[in-house]
Structure formats: structure tokens, C-alpha cells
Coordinates of C-alpha atoms in Angstrom, one line a residue:
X1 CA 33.9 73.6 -10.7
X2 CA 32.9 77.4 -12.2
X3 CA 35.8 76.3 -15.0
X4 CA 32.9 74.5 -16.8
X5 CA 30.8 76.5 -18.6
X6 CA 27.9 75.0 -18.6
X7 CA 27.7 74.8 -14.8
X8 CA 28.5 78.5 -15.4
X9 CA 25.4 78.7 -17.6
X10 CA 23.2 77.1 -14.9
X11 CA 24.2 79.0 -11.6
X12 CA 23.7 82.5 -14.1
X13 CA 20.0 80.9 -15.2
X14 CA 18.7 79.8 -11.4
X15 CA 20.1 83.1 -10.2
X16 CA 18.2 84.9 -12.7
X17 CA 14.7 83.0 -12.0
X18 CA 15.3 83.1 -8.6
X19 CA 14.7 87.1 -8.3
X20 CA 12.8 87.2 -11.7
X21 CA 9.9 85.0 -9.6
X22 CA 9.6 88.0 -6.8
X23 CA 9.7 90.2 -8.9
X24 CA 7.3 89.0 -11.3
X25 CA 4.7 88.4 -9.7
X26 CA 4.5 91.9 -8.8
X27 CA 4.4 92.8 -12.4
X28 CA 1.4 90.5 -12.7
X29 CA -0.7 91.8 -9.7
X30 CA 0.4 95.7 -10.5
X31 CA -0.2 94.6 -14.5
X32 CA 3.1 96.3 -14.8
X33 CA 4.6 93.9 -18.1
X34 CA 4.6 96.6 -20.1
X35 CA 7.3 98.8 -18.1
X36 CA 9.1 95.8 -17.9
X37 CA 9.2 95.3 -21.8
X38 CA 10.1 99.0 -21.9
X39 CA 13.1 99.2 -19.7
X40 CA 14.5 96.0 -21.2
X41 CA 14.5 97.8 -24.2
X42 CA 16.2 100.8 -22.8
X43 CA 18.9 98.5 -22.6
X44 CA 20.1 98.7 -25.8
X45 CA 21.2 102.4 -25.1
X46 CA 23.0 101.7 -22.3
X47 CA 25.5 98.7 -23.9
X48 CA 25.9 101.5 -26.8
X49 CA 27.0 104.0 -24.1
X50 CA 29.4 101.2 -22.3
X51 CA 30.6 100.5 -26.1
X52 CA 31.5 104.3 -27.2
X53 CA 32.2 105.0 -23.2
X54 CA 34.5 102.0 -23.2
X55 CA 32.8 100.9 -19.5
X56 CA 31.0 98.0 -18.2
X57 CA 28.4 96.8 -20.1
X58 CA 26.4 95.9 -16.5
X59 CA 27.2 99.4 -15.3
X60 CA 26.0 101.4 -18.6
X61 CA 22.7 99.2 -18.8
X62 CA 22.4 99.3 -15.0
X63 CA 22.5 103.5 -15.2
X64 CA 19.9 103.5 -18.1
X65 CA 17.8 101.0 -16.9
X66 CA 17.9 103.1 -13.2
X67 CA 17.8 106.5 -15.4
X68 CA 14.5 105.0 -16.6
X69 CA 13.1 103.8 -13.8
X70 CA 13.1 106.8 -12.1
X71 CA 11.6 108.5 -15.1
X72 CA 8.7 106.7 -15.3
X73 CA 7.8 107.1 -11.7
X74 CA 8.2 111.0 -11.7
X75 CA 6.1 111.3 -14.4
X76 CA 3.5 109.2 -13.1
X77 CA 0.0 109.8 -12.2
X78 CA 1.3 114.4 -13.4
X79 CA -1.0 114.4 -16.4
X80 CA 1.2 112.2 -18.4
X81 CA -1.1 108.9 -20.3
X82 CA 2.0 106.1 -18.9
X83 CA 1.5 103.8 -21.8
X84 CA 2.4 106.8 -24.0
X85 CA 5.3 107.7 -22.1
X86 CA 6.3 104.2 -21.6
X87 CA 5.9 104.2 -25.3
X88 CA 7.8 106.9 -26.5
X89 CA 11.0 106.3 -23.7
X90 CA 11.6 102.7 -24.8
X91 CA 11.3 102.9 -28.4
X92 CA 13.2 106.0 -28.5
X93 CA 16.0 104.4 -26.4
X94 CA 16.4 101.5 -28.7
X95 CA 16.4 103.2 -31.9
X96 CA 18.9 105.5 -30.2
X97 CA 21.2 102.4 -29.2
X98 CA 21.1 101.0 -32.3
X99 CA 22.4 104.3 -33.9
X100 CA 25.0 104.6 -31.4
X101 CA 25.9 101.3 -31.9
X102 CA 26.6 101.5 -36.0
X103 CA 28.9 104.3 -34.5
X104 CA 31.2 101.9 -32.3
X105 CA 34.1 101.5 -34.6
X106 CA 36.8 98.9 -33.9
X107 CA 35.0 96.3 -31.6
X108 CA 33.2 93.2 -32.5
X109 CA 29.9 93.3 -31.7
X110 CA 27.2 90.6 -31.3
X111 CA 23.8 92.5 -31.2
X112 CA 22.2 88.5 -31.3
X113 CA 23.8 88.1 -28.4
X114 CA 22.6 91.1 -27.0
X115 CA 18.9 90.9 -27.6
X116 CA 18.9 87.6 -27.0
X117 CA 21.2 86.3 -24.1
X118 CA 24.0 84.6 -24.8
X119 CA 24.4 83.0 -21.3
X120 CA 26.6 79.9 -22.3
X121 CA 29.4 83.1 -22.6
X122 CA 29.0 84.0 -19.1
X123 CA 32.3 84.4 -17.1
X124 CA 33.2 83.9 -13.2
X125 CA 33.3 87.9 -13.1
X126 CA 29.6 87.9 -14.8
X127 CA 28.2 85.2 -12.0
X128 CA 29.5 87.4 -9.5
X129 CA 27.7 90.8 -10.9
X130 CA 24.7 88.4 -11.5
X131 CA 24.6 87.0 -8.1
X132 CA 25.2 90.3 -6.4
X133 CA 22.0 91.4 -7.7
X134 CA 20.4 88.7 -7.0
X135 CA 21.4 88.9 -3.6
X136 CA 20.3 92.7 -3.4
X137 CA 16.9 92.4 -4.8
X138 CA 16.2 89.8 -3.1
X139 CA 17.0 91.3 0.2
X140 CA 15.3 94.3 -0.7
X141 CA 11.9 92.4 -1.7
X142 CA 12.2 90.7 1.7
X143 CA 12.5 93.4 3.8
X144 CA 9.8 95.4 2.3
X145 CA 7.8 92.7 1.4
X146 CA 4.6 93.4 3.8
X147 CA 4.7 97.4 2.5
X148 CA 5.1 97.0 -1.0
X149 CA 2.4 93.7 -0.5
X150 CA -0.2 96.5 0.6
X151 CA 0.5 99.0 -1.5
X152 CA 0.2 96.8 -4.5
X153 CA -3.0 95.1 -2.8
X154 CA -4.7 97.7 -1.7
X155 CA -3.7 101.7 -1.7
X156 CA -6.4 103.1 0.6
X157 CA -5.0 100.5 3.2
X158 CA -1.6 100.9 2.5
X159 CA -2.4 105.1 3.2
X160 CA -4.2 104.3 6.3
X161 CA -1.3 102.0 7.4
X162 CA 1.2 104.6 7.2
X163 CA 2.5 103.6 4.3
X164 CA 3.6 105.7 0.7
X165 CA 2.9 103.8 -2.4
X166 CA 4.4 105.8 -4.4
X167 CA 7.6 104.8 -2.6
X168 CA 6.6 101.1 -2.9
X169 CA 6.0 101.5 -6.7
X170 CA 10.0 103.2 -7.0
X171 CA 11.5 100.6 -4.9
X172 CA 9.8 97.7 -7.4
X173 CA 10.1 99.4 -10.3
X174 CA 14.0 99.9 -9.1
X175 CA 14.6 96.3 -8.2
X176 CA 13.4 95.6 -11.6
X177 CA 16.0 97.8 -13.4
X178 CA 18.2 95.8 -11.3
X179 CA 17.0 92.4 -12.4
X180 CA 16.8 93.8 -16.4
X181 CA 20.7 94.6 -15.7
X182 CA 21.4 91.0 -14.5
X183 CA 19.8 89.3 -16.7
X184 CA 20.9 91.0 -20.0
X185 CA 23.5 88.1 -20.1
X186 CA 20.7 85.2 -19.9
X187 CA 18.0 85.5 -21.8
X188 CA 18.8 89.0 -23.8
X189 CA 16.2 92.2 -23.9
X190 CA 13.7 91.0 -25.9
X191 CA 13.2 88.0 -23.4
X192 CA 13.9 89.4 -19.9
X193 CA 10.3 90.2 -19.4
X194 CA 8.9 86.7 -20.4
X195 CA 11.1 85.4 -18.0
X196 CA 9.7 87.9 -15.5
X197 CA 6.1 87.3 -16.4
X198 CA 5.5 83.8 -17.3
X199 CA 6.7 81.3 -14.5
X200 CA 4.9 84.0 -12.2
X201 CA 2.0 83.6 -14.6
X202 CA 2.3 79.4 -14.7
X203 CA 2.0 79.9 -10.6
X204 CA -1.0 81.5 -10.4
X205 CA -3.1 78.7 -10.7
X206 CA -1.8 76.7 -7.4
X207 CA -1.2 79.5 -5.7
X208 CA -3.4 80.4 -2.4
X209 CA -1.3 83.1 -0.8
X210 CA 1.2 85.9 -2.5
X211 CA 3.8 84.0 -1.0
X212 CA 3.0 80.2 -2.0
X213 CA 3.0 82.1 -5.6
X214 CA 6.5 84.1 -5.2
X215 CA 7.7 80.3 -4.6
X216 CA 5.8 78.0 -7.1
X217 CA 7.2 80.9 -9.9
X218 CA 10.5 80.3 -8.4
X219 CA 10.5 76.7 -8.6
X220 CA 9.1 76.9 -12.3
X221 CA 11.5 79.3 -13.4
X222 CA 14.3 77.4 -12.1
X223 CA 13.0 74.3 -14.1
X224 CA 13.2 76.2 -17.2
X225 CA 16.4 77.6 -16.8
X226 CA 17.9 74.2 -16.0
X227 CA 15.6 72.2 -18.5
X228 CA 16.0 75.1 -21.5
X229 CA 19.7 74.9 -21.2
X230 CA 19.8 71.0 -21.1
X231 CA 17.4 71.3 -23.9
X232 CA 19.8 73.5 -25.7
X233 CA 22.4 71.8 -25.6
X234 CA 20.6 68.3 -26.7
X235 CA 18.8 69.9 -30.0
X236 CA 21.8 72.8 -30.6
X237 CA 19.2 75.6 -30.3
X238 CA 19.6 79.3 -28.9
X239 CA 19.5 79.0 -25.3
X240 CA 18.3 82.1 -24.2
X241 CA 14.7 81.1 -26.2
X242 CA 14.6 77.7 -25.5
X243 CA 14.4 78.4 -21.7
X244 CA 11.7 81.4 -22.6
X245 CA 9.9 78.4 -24.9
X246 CA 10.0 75.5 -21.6
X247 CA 8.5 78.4 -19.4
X248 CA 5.6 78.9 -21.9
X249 CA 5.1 74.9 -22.3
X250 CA 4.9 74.9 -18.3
X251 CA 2.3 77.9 -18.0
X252 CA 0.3 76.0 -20.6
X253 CA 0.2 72.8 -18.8
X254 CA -0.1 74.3 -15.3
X255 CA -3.1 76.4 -16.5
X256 CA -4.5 73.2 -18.2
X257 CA -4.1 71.1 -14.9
X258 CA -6.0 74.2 -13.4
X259 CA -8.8 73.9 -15.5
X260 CA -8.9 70.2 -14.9
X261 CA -9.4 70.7 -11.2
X262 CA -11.9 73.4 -11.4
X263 CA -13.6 71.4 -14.2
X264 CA -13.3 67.5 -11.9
X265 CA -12.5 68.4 -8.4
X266 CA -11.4 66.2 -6.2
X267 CA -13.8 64.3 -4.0
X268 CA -13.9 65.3 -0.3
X269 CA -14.4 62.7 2.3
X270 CA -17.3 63.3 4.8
X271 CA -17.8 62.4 8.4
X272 CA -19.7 59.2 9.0

């Protein structure tokens, strides 16, 4: 079965949206889309390093994107503005990778497919890496789900719970190098964050627990993974933006149907 490509293609894209929908809806309670924009970047620098190292393009983006990571939260909340710093780290590593790139000499390079996704090139060894990740963020999300819930919720309860946000904050903003590392292959760095932001963002709408929203951005994403790719492959368009564009034609309807049922709720029945 994994000798067809696009079946390939389609277990790469629901993995992906399956741990982007977690994920992202933390982004969009801790407003945290610009760090995810900004370690997608930081990207770039770490395929230049896997290209002039001669190493694993997962492993190079995965040690940049962790490099990052870790960065940011050391330097937060010690003087530092963190849009400036977020700022200066993630341009500064993509002009850097593209100057180490025009340095690679010898190899072939895509940068399209780079910045972009390229996931209908995804081999059985990059399903594997993909769904290992998958399968580690996700477990990680679940078993701290309640702490990092609370400290994203609330801080003075999460403190009088017992619990550190600022260890919370590492382990999301850890998972999420994690999911920028997996997804490099799908959608490409200029995209990962739209896939980590929107279907969370189409949720919102229907959703009346952190939980029922976590699901709803998983079933959207997984539409517009599946749908962009079919899509794709009916009107011969980039993949990687077609499923970004079906994502941001659901989060218009869904927020459209919202407005509907605010505007014209439905009747309740009373007791006679």
C-alpha cells in the first residue's frame, strides 16, 4: 500500500494535522503565532547545515528548531522585548540559511520545495520520522495536558497548584520545534504555522471546552490535508498551499456559520 505515493502523501498530511491541532490551539490561547512563524523560519538554517554537514535534513532542522526553542524561553520575561528577539533570531537565521545555502556546491537543491512542502516526494523513511513525532508530541501533550492547560489558562492558579509555567511554556514551545521539524516535508516553512493556527482557529467557534476544540481543529485539519491534496491533484496546483488555502475556506465558513447562530439561534422548546 505505502508504494503509492499519494497514499504516502495523505498518511504524511493527517499525521501532520493531527499534532498541529493540539498544538495549535495553544498557540491561539497563549497568542504564541508569532514564535511559531519564527522557528519555522529558523528552519532554513538548519537544512543549510544538514546540506554543508552532509546529515539529515530532519535532524539539522530538528537541532535548530530545538536550539531555538530553548533560546527564546531563556530569554524570556530577563529584560529582553520577545517580539524583538523573536524578530531578530528568525530573520537572522533565514538570511543566514540562505547564504549557507548558495555555498552548498554539488547538490541539487529545491529551495521551492523547501519553503513550501513538497509532500507528494515523501518516502516510507520520511512517514516514519513524521509519525514518530507525531507519536511523541502527542504523548507528550497528553500527559501534560491538565499542567500546561493551567498554566496557559491561568498562571496564579497554575503557582498555587504547584505547578511552574515556565516549564509548561518550554515543553509547548519544544513540542512545537518538534512539529516545525515534521512538517517541513508537508506544507514547507512559510506554511507550517498556518497549518498550526488556522484549523485551531476554524474550531473556535463550536468549541465549548479546550478539549472539544483540540478535536474539532483535528478533524478540520485532517479535511484539508485530505481535501487540499485531492484538490491538488484534480486542478495540478502546489499542494502544500492548496491544503493551507482549504483550511482558510473552512475557518471562513465555520466563523460565518458562527455568526449565523449567534445572529438566528435556534429556538428552544419549553415545558407545557
Amino acid at each position: 500500500m505505502l508504494d503509492d505515493f499519494l497514499v504516502r502523501a495523505a498518511l504524511a498530511g493527517i499525521g501532520v494535522t493531527l499534532v498541529a491541532a493540539p498544538l495549535g490551539c495553544f498557540v491561539v490561547w497563549r497568542r504564541m503565532a508569532f514564535f511559531g512563524d519564527a522557528t519555522a523560519h529558523a528552519a532554513i538554517l538548519g537544512v543549510a547545515l544538514s546540506l554543508l554537514l552532509s546529515a539529515s535534513i530532519f535532524a539539522g532542522v530538528l537541532v535548530i528548531s530545538l536550539t531555538m526553542a530553548t533560546t527564546v524561553s531563556l530569554l524570556s520575561g530577563r529584560g529582553y522585548a520577545m517580539d524583538t528577539v523573536l524578530g531578530v533570531i528568525a530573520h537572522a537565521a533565514l538570511a543566514f540559511g540562505l547564504v549557507a545555502v548558495s555555498f552548498v556546491s554539488g547538490v541539487r537543491i529545491d529551495l521551492m520545495a523547501y519553503l513550501f512542502g513538497d509532500i507528494l516526494a515523501v518516502s516510507r523513511s520520511d512517514l516514519a520520522v513524521i509519525w514518530c513525532g507525531v507519536v511523541l508530541v502527542l504523548g507528550l501533550l497528553g500527559w501534560r495536558w491538565a499542567r500546561v492547560l493551567t498554566a496557559t489558562l491561568n498562571t496564579d492558579l497554575a503557582h498555587a497548584s504547584g505547578i511552574d509555567p515556565k516549564r509548561e511554556q518550554l515543553i509547548l514551545t519544544l513540542s512545537l520545534a518538534v512539529v516545525v521539524a515534521v512538517a517541513l516535508k508537508v506544507v514547507g516553512v512559510l506554511l507550517i504555522t498556518a497549518l498550526l493556527i488556522i484549523p485551531a482557529a476554524a474550531a473556535r467557534p463550536f468549541s465549548r471546552s479546550p478539549e472539544v476544540m483540540a478535536l474539532l481543529a483535528a478533524v478540520i485539519g485532517t479535511v484539508s490535508a485530505c481535501g487540499g491534496l485531492q484538490a491538488a491533484f484534480w486542478f495540478d496546483t502546489p499542494t502544500g498551499p492548496t491544503i493551507v488555502s482549504l483550511a482558510a475556506i473552512l475557518f471562513g465558513v465555520s466563523n460565518i456559520v458562527g455568526l449565523l447562530i449567534r445572529r438566528f439561534p435556534f429556538p428552544r422548546r419549553t415545558a407545557t
